[in-house]
Coordinates of C-alpha atoms and ligand atoms in Angstrom, one line a residue:
M4 CA 46.0 -39.7 102.7
T5 CA 44.3 -40.5 99.4
N6 CA 46.0 -40.1 96.0
I7 CA 43.6 -38.4 93.7
L8 CA 44.3 -38.0 90.0
C9 CA 42.5 -36.0 87.4
I10 CA 43.2 -36.9 83.7
G11 CA 42.6 -33.9 81.5
A12 CA 43.9 -30.4 82.5
G13 CA 41.4 -28.4 80.5
Y14 CA 38.7 -26.0 81.7
V15 CA 37.1 -28.6 83.9
G16 CA 40.1 -30.5 85.3
G17 CA 42.1 -27.3 85.7
S18 CA 39.5 -25.3 87.4
T19 CA 37.9 -28.0 89.7
M20 CA 40.9 -29.7 91.1
P21 CA 42.6 -26.7 92.7
I22 CA 39.4 -26.0 94.6
V23 CA 39.0 -29.5 95.8
A24 CA 42.6 -29.6 96.8
S25 CA 42.2 -26.3 98.7
H26 CA 39.5 -27.9 100.8
C27 CA 41.2 -31.3 101.3
P28 CA 44.8 -30.6 102.5
Q29 CA 44.9 -34.1 103.8
H30 CA 44.9 -35.6 100.3
R31 CA 47.3 -35.4 97.4
F32 CA 46.1 -34.2 94.0
V33 CA 47.7 -34.6 90.6
V34 CA 46.3 -33.2 87.3
V35 CA 47.8 -34.8 84.2
D36 CA 47.4 -34.0 80.5
I37 CA 49.1 -35.2 77.2
N38 CA 49.3 -31.5 76.2
E39 CA 52.7 -30.4 77.4
A40 CA 52.2 -26.7 76.7
R41 CA 49.0 -26.8 78.8
I42 CA 50.7 -28.4 81.7
A43 CA 53.6 -26.0 81.5
A44 CA 51.1 -23.1 81.6
W45 CA 49.4 -24.6 84.7
Q46 CA 52.9 -24.7 86.3
S47 CA 53.6 -21.0 85.4
D48 CA 52.3 -17.6 86.4
K49 CA 50.1 -17.3 83.4
L50 CA 47.5 -20.0 83.7
P51 CA 46.1 -21.4 80.4
I52 CA 42.5 -20.3 81.2
Y53 CA 41.2 -17.0 82.5
E54 CA 38.8 -17.6 85.3
P55 CA 38.2 -15.0 88.0
G56 CA 39.6 -16.1 91.4
L57 CA 41.4 -19.2 90.1
D58 CA 45.0 -17.8 90.1
E59 CA 44.7 -17.3 93.8
V60 CA 43.5 -20.9 94.5
V61 CA 46.2 -22.3 92.3
R62 CA 48.9 -20.3 94.0
K63 CA 47.6 -21.5 97.4
T64 CA 47.7 -25.2 96.5
R65 CA 50.3 -25.7 93.8
D66 CA 53.3 -27.7 94.8
K67 CA 51.8 -28.2 98.3
N68 CA 49.0 -30.8 97.7
L69 CA 48.4 -30.1 94.0
F70 CA 50.7 -31.0 91.2
F71 CA 50.6 -30.8 87.4
S72 CA 52.3 -33.4 85.2
T73 CA 52.5 -35.0 81.8
D74 CA 53.5 -38.4 83.2
V75 CA 50.0 -39.9 82.9
D76 CA 51.2 -43.6 83.3
K77 CA 53.1 -43.0 86.5
H78 CA 50.3 -41.1 88.2
I79 CA 47.7 -43.6 87.2
A80 CA 49.7 -46.3 89.0
E81 CA 49.8 -44.3 92.2
A82 CA 46.2 -43.1 92.3
D83 CA 43.3 -44.4 94.5
I84 CA 40.7 -42.3 92.8
I85 CA 40.8 -41.1 89.2
F86 CA 38.7 -38.3 87.8
V87 CA 38.5 -38.4 84.0
S88 CA 37.8 -35.0 82.5
V89 CA 39.0 -35.4 78.9
N90 CA 37.2 -33.8 76.0
T91 CA 34.2 -35.5 74.5
P92 CA 33.6 -33.5 71.3
T93 CA 31.0 -34.2 68.6
K94 CA 32.1 -36.8 66.1
T95 CA 33.3 -35.4 62.8
F96 CA 33.5 -38.6 60.9
G97 CA 31.8 -41.9 60.3
Q98 CA 28.5 -43.1 61.9
G99 CA 26.8 -40.3 63.8
A100 CA 29.1 -37.6 62.4
G101 CA 27.9 -34.1 63.4
K102 CA 25.8 -35.4 66.3
A103 CA 27.2 -38.4 68.3
A104 CA 29.9 -38.0 70.9
D105 CA 33.4 -38.8 69.9
L106 CA 34.5 -41.2 72.6
Q107 CA 38.0 -41.9 71.3
Y108 CA 39.8 -39.9 74.0
W109 CA 37.5 -41.4 76.6
E110 CA 38.2 -45.0 75.6
K111 CA 41.9 -44.4 75.3
T112 CA 41.9 -43.2 78.9
A113 CA 40.1 -46.3 80.1
R114 CA 42.7 -48.5 78.4
Q115 CA 45.5 -46.5 79.7
I116 CA 44.1 -46.8 83.3
L117 CA 43.9 -50.5 82.9
E118 CA 47.4 -50.9 81.5
N119 CA 49.0 -48.9 84.3
S120 CA 47.1 -50.1 87.3
T121 CA 48.5 -52.4 89.9
S122 CA 45.8 -51.8 92.5
S123 CA 42.0 -51.5 92.5
K124 CA 40.6 -48.0 91.9
I125 CA 37.6 -45.8 91.8
V126 CA 37.2 -44.2 88.4
V127 CA 35.0 -41.1 88.2
E128 CA 33.4 -39.8 85.0
K129 CA 33.7 -36.0 85.2
S130 CA 33.4 -35.5 81.4
T131 CA 29.9 -35.2 80.0
L132 CA 29.0 -38.5 78.4
P133 CA 26.1 -40.2 76.7
V134 CA 23.9 -42.2 79.1
R135 CA 25.3 -45.8 79.6
T136 CA 28.9 -44.9 78.9
A137 CA 29.9 -46.1 82.3
E138 CA 28.9 -49.6 81.2
A139 CA 31.5 -49.5 78.4
M140 CA 34.1 -48.1 80.8
E141 CA 33.3 -50.9 83.3
R142 CA 33.6 -53.6 80.6
I143 CA 37.0 -52.3 79.5
L144 CA 38.4 -51.9 83.0
N145 CA 37.1 -55.1 84.5
S146 CA 38.0 -57.3 81.6
N147 CA 41.5 -57.6 83.1
G148 CA 43.4 -60.6 83.9
K149 CA 45.0 -58.8 86.9
S150 CA 42.3 -59.6 89.5
L151 CA 41.8 -55.8 90.1
H152 CA 38.4 -54.3 90.6
F153 CA 37.3 -50.9 89.3
D154 CA 34.2 -49.0 90.5
V155 CA 33.0 -46.5 87.9
L156 CA 31.1 -43.5 89.2
S157 CA 29.4 -40.7 87.4
N158 CA 30.0 -37.2 88.9
P159 CA 29.0 -34.7 86.2
E160 CA 30.3 -31.2 86.5
F161 CA 27.8 -28.3 86.5
L162 CA 30.1 -25.3 86.8
A163 CA 29.8 -22.5 84.3
E164 CA 32.9 -20.8 82.9
G165 CA 33.4 -17.3 84.3
T166 CA 31.9 -18.3 87.6
A167 CA 33.8 -21.6 88.0
V168 CA 35.3 -20.8 91.4
R169 CA 32.1 -19.6 92.9
D170 CA 30.2 -22.6 91.4
M171 CA 32.7 -25.1 92.8
E172 CA 32.8 -23.4 96.2
N173 CA 29.1 -23.2 96.6
P174 CA 27.3 -25.6 94.2
D175 CA 23.5 -25.9 94.0
R176 CA 24.2 -29.6 94.2
V177 CA 26.8 -32.3 93.6
L178 CA 25.5 -35.4 91.8
I179 CA 27.1 -38.8 92.3
G180 CA 25.8 -41.9 90.4
G181 CA 27.0 -45.4 91.2
R182 CA 26.1 -49.1 91.0
E183 CA 23.7 -50.4 93.6
T184 CA 26.2 -53.1 94.6
E185 CA 28.0 -53.2 97.9
S186 CA 31.3 -52.1 96.3
G187 CA 29.5 -49.5 94.1
Q188 CA 27.9 -47.9 97.2
K189 CA 31.2 -47.9 99.1
A190 CA 32.7 -46.0 96.2
V191 CA 29.8 -43.5 96.2
E192 CA 30.4 -43.0 99.9
A193 CA 34.1 -42.3 99.4
L194 CA 33.3 -39.6 96.9
V195 CA 30.5 -38.1 99.1
E196 CA 33.1 -37.9 101.9
L197 CA 35.5 -36.0 99.7
Y198 CA 32.9 -33.4 98.8
A199 CA 31.6 -33.2 102.3
N200 CA 34.9 -31.5 103.2
W201 CA 33.2 -28.2 102.2
I202 CA 29.7 -28.9 100.8
P203 CA 26.7 -29.5 103.1
R204 CA 25.6 -33.2 102.9
E205 CA 22.1 -32.3 101.9
R206 CA 23.5 -30.8 98.7
I207 CA 25.4 -33.9 97.7
I208 CA 22.8 -36.2 96.0
T209 CA 23.3 -39.7 94.9
S210 CA 21.5 -41.7 92.2
N211 CA 21.9 -44.7 89.9
L212 CA 24.6 -44.4 87.2
W213 CA 22.3 -43.8 84.3
S214 CA 20.2 -41.1 86.0
S215 CA 23.4 -39.3 86.8
E216 CA 24.8 -39.5 83.3
L217 CA 21.5 -38.5 81.8
S218 CA 20.9 -35.6 84.2
K219 CA 23.9 -33.8 83.0
L220 CA 22.8 -33.8 79.3
V221 CA 19.2 -32.9 80.4
A222 CA 20.4 -30.0 82.6
N223 CA 22.3 -28.4 79.7
A224 CA 19.4 -29.1 77.3
F225 CA 16.9 -27.3 79.6
L226 CA 19.3 -24.3 80.2
A227 CA 19.8 -23.9 76.4
Q228 CA 16.1 -24.4 75.8
R229 CA 15.3 -21.4 77.9
I230 CA 17.7 -19.2 75.9
S231 CA 16.3 -20.5 72.6
S232 CA 12.8 -19.9 73.9
I233 CA 13.4 -16.2 74.8
N234 CA 15.4 -15.7 71.6
A235 CA 12.5 -17.0 69.6
I236 CA 10.3 -14.5 71.4
S237 CA 12.9 -11.7 70.8
A238 CA 12.2 -12.1 67.0
L239 CA 8.5 -11.6 67.6
C240 CA 9.2 -8.6 69.9
E241 CA 11.1 -6.9 67.1
K242 CA 8.0 -7.2 64.9
T243 CA 5.5 -6.0 67.5
E244 CA 7.3 -3.3 69.5
A245 CA 7.1 -5.4 72.6
D246 CA 10.4 -5.3 74.6
V247 CA 11.9 -8.7 75.3
S248 CA 13.5 -7.6 78.6
E249 CA 10.1 -6.5 79.9
V250 CA 8.5 -9.7 78.7
A251 CA 11.4 -11.8 80.4
H252 CA 10.9 -9.8 83.6
A253 CA 7.2 -10.2 83.6
I254 CA 7.3 -14.0 83.1
G255 CA 10.3 -14.5 85.3
L256 CA 8.5 -13.2 88.4
D257 CA 6.3 -16.3 88.2
N258 CA 8.2 -18.6 90.6
R259 CA 7.3 -21.6 88.4
I260 CA 9.2 -20.0 85.5
G261 CA 12.0 -18.3 87.4
K262 CA 14.1 -15.4 86.3
Y263 CA 17.4 -17.0 85.3
F264 CA 18.6 -17.8 81.8
L265 CA 16.0 -15.5 80.1
R266 CA 18.5 -13.0 78.7
A267 CA 17.9 -12.7 75.0
S268 CA 21.1 -12.6 73.0
V269 CA 22.8 -13.1 69.7
G270 CA 22.8 -16.8 70.6
F271 CA 24.3 -19.2 73.1
G272 CA 27.9 -20.3 72.6
G273 CA 30.4 -22.4 74.5
S274 CA 31.8 -25.8 74.0
C275 CA 29.0 -27.7 75.6
F276 CA 25.4 -26.6 75.0
K277 CA 25.3 -27.5 71.3
K278 CA 27.4 -30.5 71.6
D279 CA 25.4 -32.0 74.5
I280 CA 22.0 -31.3 72.9
L281 CA 23.2 -33.0 69.7
H282 CA 24.5 -36.0 71.8
L283 CA 21.0 -36.2 73.4
V284 CA 19.4 -36.0 69.9
Y285 CA 21.6 -38.8 68.6
L286 CA 20.8 -41.0 71.7
C287 CA 17.0 -40.4 71.1
E288 CA 17.4 -41.4 67.5
Q289 CA 19.4 -44.5 68.4
Y290 CA 16.7 -45.5 70.9
G291 CA 14.0 -45.1 68.2
L292 CA 12.5 -41.9 69.6
P293 CA 12.5 -39.6 66.5
E294 CA 9.8 -37.2 67.9
V295 CA 11.9 -36.6 71.0
A296 CA 15.0 -36.1 69.0
T297 CA 13.3 -33.5 66.7
Y298 CA 11.9 -31.7 69.8
W299 CA 15.4 -31.1 71.3
E300 CA 17.1 -30.5 68.0
Q301 CA 14.9 -27.5 67.5
V302 CA 16.8 -25.8 70.4
V303 CA 20.0 -25.8 68.3
T304 CA 18.1 -24.8 65.1
M305 CA 16.6 -21.8 66.9
N306 CA 20.1 -20.8 68.1
E307 CA 21.5 -20.9 64.6
Y308 CA 18.5 -18.9 63.4
Q309 CA 19.2 -16.2 66.0
E310 CA 22.9 -15.9 65.0
M311 CA 21.9 -15.7 61.3
R312 CA 19.1 -13.2 62.1
F313 CA 21.6 -10.9 63.9
T314 CA 24.0 -10.6 60.9
S315 CA 21.1 -10.4 58.4
N316 CA 19.7 -7.5 60.4
M317 CA 23.2 -5.8 60.4
V318 CA 23.5 -6.1 56.6
A319 CA 19.9 -5.0 56.0
S320 CA 20.1 -2.0 58.3
M321 CA 23.4 -0.8 56.7
F322 CA 21.7 -0.3 53.3
N323 CA 22.0 -3.9 52.3
T324 CA 25.8 -3.9 52.0
V325 CA 28.7 -4.1 54.3
A326 CA 31.3 -4.8 51.6
G327 CA 34.4 -2.8 52.3
K328 CA 33.0 -1.4 55.5
R329 CA 35.0 -1.5 58.7
I330 CA 32.9 -3.3 61.4
A331 CA 34.2 -3.5 65.0
L332 CA 33.1 -6.6 66.9
F333 CA 33.3 -6.0 70.7
G334 CA 33.9 -9.3 72.4
T335 CA 35.2 -12.6 71.0
A336 CA 34.6 -14.8 74.1
F337 CA 31.4 -16.8 74.2
K338 CA 30.4 -15.0 77.4
A339 CA 32.0 -12.5 79.8
N340 CA 34.8 -13.4 82.3
T341 CA 36.3 -16.2 80.2
N342 CA 38.9 -16.4 77.5
D343 CA 37.1 -19.3 75.9
T344 CA 35.9 -18.7 72.3
R345 CA 34.7 -22.2 71.5
E346 CA 31.4 -22.0 69.6
S347 CA 31.3 -18.3 70.3
P348 CA 28.6 -16.4 68.4
A349 CA 31.2 -13.7 67.8
L350 CA 33.1 -16.0 65.5
E351 CA 30.0 -17.0 63.6
V352 CA 29.1 -13.3 63.1
C353 CA 32.7 -12.7 62.0
R354 CA 32.6 -15.5 59.5
T355 CA 29.3 -14.2 58.0
L356 CA 30.6 -10.6 57.8
L357 CA 33.7 -11.8 56.0
E358 CA 31.6 -13.6 53.5
E359 CA 29.9 -10.3 52.9
H360 CA 33.4 -8.8 52.3
A361 CA 33.3 -6.5 55.4
E362 CA 36.5 -5.4 57.0
V363 CA 36.3 -7.0 60.4
V364 CA 38.1 -5.8 63.5
M365 CA 37.8 -7.9 66.7
T366 CA 38.6 -6.7 70.2
D367 CA 38.3 -8.5 73.6
P368 CA 40.0 -8.0 77.0
H369 CA 41.1 -11.6 77.4
A370 CA 40.1 -13.8 74.4
I371 CA 41.9 -12.4 71.3
E372 CA 44.5 -15.2 71.2
N373 CA 41.8 -18.0 71.3
A374 CA 39.7 -16.2 68.7
R375 CA 42.7 -16.1 66.4
Y376 CA 43.3 -19.8 66.9
D377 CA 39.6 -20.8 66.5
L378 CA 39.1 -18.8 63.3
G379 CA 42.0 -20.8 61.7
E380 CA 42.9 -19.5 58.2
L381 CA 40.2 -16.8 58.3
A382 CA 42.1 -15.1 61.1
Q383 CA 44.4 -13.7 58.4
R384 CA 41.5 -11.6 57.1
V385 CA 40.7 -10.2 60.5
I386 CA 42.3 -7.3 62.4
F387 CA 42.7 -8.0 66.1
E388 CA 42.9 -4.9 68.2
P389 CA 43.0 -5.0 72.0
D390 CA 41.9 -1.4 72.4
P391 CA 38.2 -0.9 71.7
Y392 CA 38.7 2.8 70.9
T393 CA 41.2 2.0 68.2
A394 CA 39.0 -0.9 67.0
A395 CA 36.0 1.4 66.5
K396 CA 38.0 4.2 64.9
G397 CA 36.9 4.7 61.3
A398 CA 34.2 1.9 61.6
H399 CA 30.7 2.1 60.2
A400 CA 29.4 -0.1 62.9
I401 CA 30.0 -1.7 66.3
A402 CA 28.5 -5.0 67.3
I403 CA 28.5 -5.9 71.0
L404 CA 28.9 -9.7 71.1
T405 CA 30.2 -10.4 74.6
E406 CA 28.7 -8.8 77.7
W407 CA 32.1 -7.6 79.2
S408 CA 31.3 -5.0 81.9
Q409 CA 34.3 -3.0 80.5
Y410 CA 32.1 -2.1 77.5
T411 CA 29.5 -0.4 79.7
Q412 CA 32.3 2.0 80.9
L413 CA 33.5 3.3 77.5
D414 CA 33.2 6.9 76.4
Y415 CA 30.7 6.4 73.5
E416 CA 30.7 10.1 72.6
K417 CA 34.4 9.8 71.8
I418 CA 33.8 6.6 69.9
Y419 CA 31.0 8.1 67.9
V420 CA 33.1 11.1 66.9
S421 CA 35.8 8.7 65.5
M422 CA 33.4 6.6 63.4
V423 CA 32.0 7.0 59.9
K424 CA 28.5 8.4 59.8
P425 CA 25.8 7.3 60.0
A426 CA 27.2 5.2 62.8
F427 CA 25.5 2.0 63.7
L428 CA 25.5 0.0 67.0
F429 CA 24.1 -3.5 67.2
D430 CA 23.8 -4.7 70.7
G431 CA 23.8 -8.5 70.6
R432 CA 23.7 -8.7 74.5
N433 CA 21.4 -5.8 75.3
L434 CA 24.3 -4.6 77.4
L435 CA 24.3 -0.8 76.9
D436 CA 22.0 2.1 77.6
H437 CA 20.3 2.3 74.2
R438 CA 18.5 5.7 74.7
K439 CA 21.8 7.3 75.7
L440 CA 23.6 6.0 72.7
Y441 CA 20.8 7.2 70.4
E442 CA 21.1 10.6 71.9
V443 CA 24.8 10.6 71.2
G444 CA 23.9 10.0 67.6
F445 CA 24.1 6.2 67.0
N446 CA 21.5 4.2 65.2
V447 CA 20.9 1.6 67.8
Y448 CA 19.7 -2.0 67.1
P449 CA 19.1 -4.0 70.3
I450 CA 17.8 -7.6 70.5
G451 CA 14.1 -8.0 70.8
K452 CA 13.4 -4.3 71.3
P453 CA 12.5 -1.5 68.8
A454 CA 15.5 0.0 67.0
L455 CA 16.3 3.6 67.8
T456 CA 17.4 5.2 64.6
H457 CA 17.8 8.7 63.2
L458 CA 17.5 7.5 59.6
H459 CA 13.8 8.0 59.0
S460 CA 14.0 11.7 59.6
Q461 CA 16.9 12.3 57.2
Ligands
NAD143 P1 39.2 -29.3 77.3 O1 39.3 -29.6 75.9 O2 39.4 -27.9 77.8 O3 40.1 -30.2 78.2 C1 40.3 -31.6 78.0 C2 41.7 -32.0 78.2 O4 41.9 -33.4 78.1 C3 42.7 -31.4 77.1 O5 43.6 -30.6 77.7 C4 43.3 -32.7 76.4 O6 44.6 -32.5 76.1 C5 43.1 -33.7 77.6 N1 43.2 -35.1 77.2 C6 42.5 -35.7 76.1 N2 42.9 -37.0 76.1 C7 43.8 -37.2 77.1 C8 44.5 -38.4 77.6 N3 44.3 -39.6 77.0 N4 45.3 -38.3 78.6 C9 45.5 -37.1 79.2 N5 44.8 -35.9 78.8 C10 44.0 -36.0 77.8 O7 37.7 -29.7 77.8 P2 36.8 -29.2 79.0 O8 36.1 -27.9 78.6 O9 37.7 -29.2 80.2 O10 35.7 -30.3 79.1 C11 36.0 -31.7 79.5 C12 34.7 -32.4 79.7 O11 34.0 -31.8 80.7 C13 33.8 -32.5 78.4 O12 33.2 -33.7 78.4 C14 32.8 -31.3 78.7 O13 31.6 -31.6 78.1 C15 32.7 -31.4 80.2 N6 32.3 -30.1 80.9 C16 32.8 -29.0 80.5 C17 32.5 -27.8 81.1 C18 33.1 -26.5 80.8 O14 32.7 -25.5 81.3 N7 34.1 -26.4 79.9 C19 31.6 -27.8 82.2 C20 31.0 -29.0 82.6 C21 31.4 -30.2 81.9
UGA144 C1 26.9 -24.2 80.8 C2 26.1 -24.5 82.0 O1 25.5 -23.3 82.6 C3 26.8 -25.2 83.1 O2 26.0 -25.6 84.2 C4 27.5 -26.5 82.5 O3 28.3 -27.1 83.4 C5 28.4 -26.1 81.3 O4 27.5 -25.4 80.3 C6 28.9 -27.2 80.6 O5 28.4 -28.3 80.7 O6 29.9 -27.0 79.9 P1 28.8 -22.3 80.3 O7 28.6 -22.8 78.8 O8 30.1 -22.2 80.8 O9 28.0 -23.3 81.3 O10 28.1 -20.9 80.4 P2 26.6 -20.3 80.5 O11 26.5 -19.3 81.6 O12 25.6 -21.5 80.6 O13 26.4 -19.6 79.1 C7 26.3 -20.4 77.9 C8 25.9 -19.4 76.8 O14 24.6 -19.0 76.9 C9 26.8 -18.2 76.7 O15 27.1 -17.9 75.4 C10 25.9 -17.1 77.3 O16 26.2 -15.8 76.9 C11 24.5 -17.6 76.8 N1 23.4 -17.1 77.6 C12 23.3 -17.5 78.9 C13 22.4 -16.3 77.0 O17 22.5 -16.0 75.9 N2 21.3 -15.9 77.8 C14 21.2 -16.2 79.1 O18 20.2 -15.8 79.7 C15 22.2 -17.0 79.7

């Protein structure tokens, strides 16, 4: 039996470890966090994150070979392998503020591991980190007077929220980076063995440490770049009566381009895309590559432009003022099937509409609490309403901001009747049947497609 510890019980630690534990009943897993409320929630019937299929895996493994705890020091001492999945946000202060990674939680963890270790260990970077962070980790860990040896591996996580269970069960690949020393390679092999409990060997790839660290940042940058590319084209479509879904379909059939991640939207959100691209930009600047930095920064700039374009279009379409108008925002989560609202475009749209003095009502099937939290003081000016019918009642406009399948099932005739006329619908996800909504009476504004409005004929 191997004692496996994961430090950080957030979205990554909390959703990956139960799945690993379910495939490795021969090993013992502990997930620790300094956040007591979070650990209590992992131990309860209401998990702190909404992730389809996760409840069942947690129920199957918890208190058998999976345990949650706040006693970080004790479990460090007992562990053979330690995954570190603490948060690595963007720095908000000092050098590199607004771009560089804030590694304070990371470094604290390294020191805590050192302080509490009485045996040699494998330490695995699961958090997303700037390339060459493992070097700093190694220096801290191996500068000990205890004659202990620590092998540091990079094993970035590629799961997406909302599909975490599926992604972990059946990943496209698992990447493990390690030192090319004898002990480094032995550590890599130990981790390969762990994953080989359920993942075919050919999908477990190994590389040097720096390639592994960098591959994670680059994977997110490429994914986000595709969204910004199609969103840039959506703006051109709106000027030319081309339809962005038709363009995406036509180009996506080319195998070299591929069909995924070409859904035009109000913009990408989530805790990682923006953060990881900005970390990449900062690294490029630090290594004296300003042209490369500017190239990638444009992906974030285009995303901000898309969010801004969406709300400007709302205001312009509603006769250049939304002051005092009730506007129902459908969806607060940054994507469907998660309760995560970090960097959600819905919150940005909400902030801009509040600046315009609109009366904002937000609804979401799972993410209202997090939206309230993330909006901070502004939340006091927002009405939160779990029922979409009530949210839309008396509204001048609806904006679809999360692609929840529930929103495709609503009775839009009933909703239309309850709204102020002319009634507007802005579909920031191209989720609904726009022709049908137009026939019901709505003035419909999709992304990257011609608007369907009754206003010209009035
Ligand atoms: P999160 O904020 O949800 O969770 C991080 C947890 O670490 C928090 O609960 C925090 O309390 C805990 N923590 C911080 N310092 C600690 C310490 N010293 N000891 C114990 N616990 C500590 O973050 P997340 O979304 O799980 O992301 C974690 C990392 O994984 C980030 O680097 C992120 O970029 C990366 N990542 C995230 C996703 C995702 O889908 N969210 C996917 C792939 C990679
Ligand atoms: C993303 C990556 O997909 C994961 O591989 C990675 O592990 C993770 O970031 C991370 O490092 O945190 P995630 O942010 O959870 O996963 O979700 P995505 O499915 O990538 O969606 C991100 C955002 O892009 C969402 O707001 C989504 O609505 C938007 N999106 C996605 C589009 O607007 N269009 C698309 O075609 C696809």
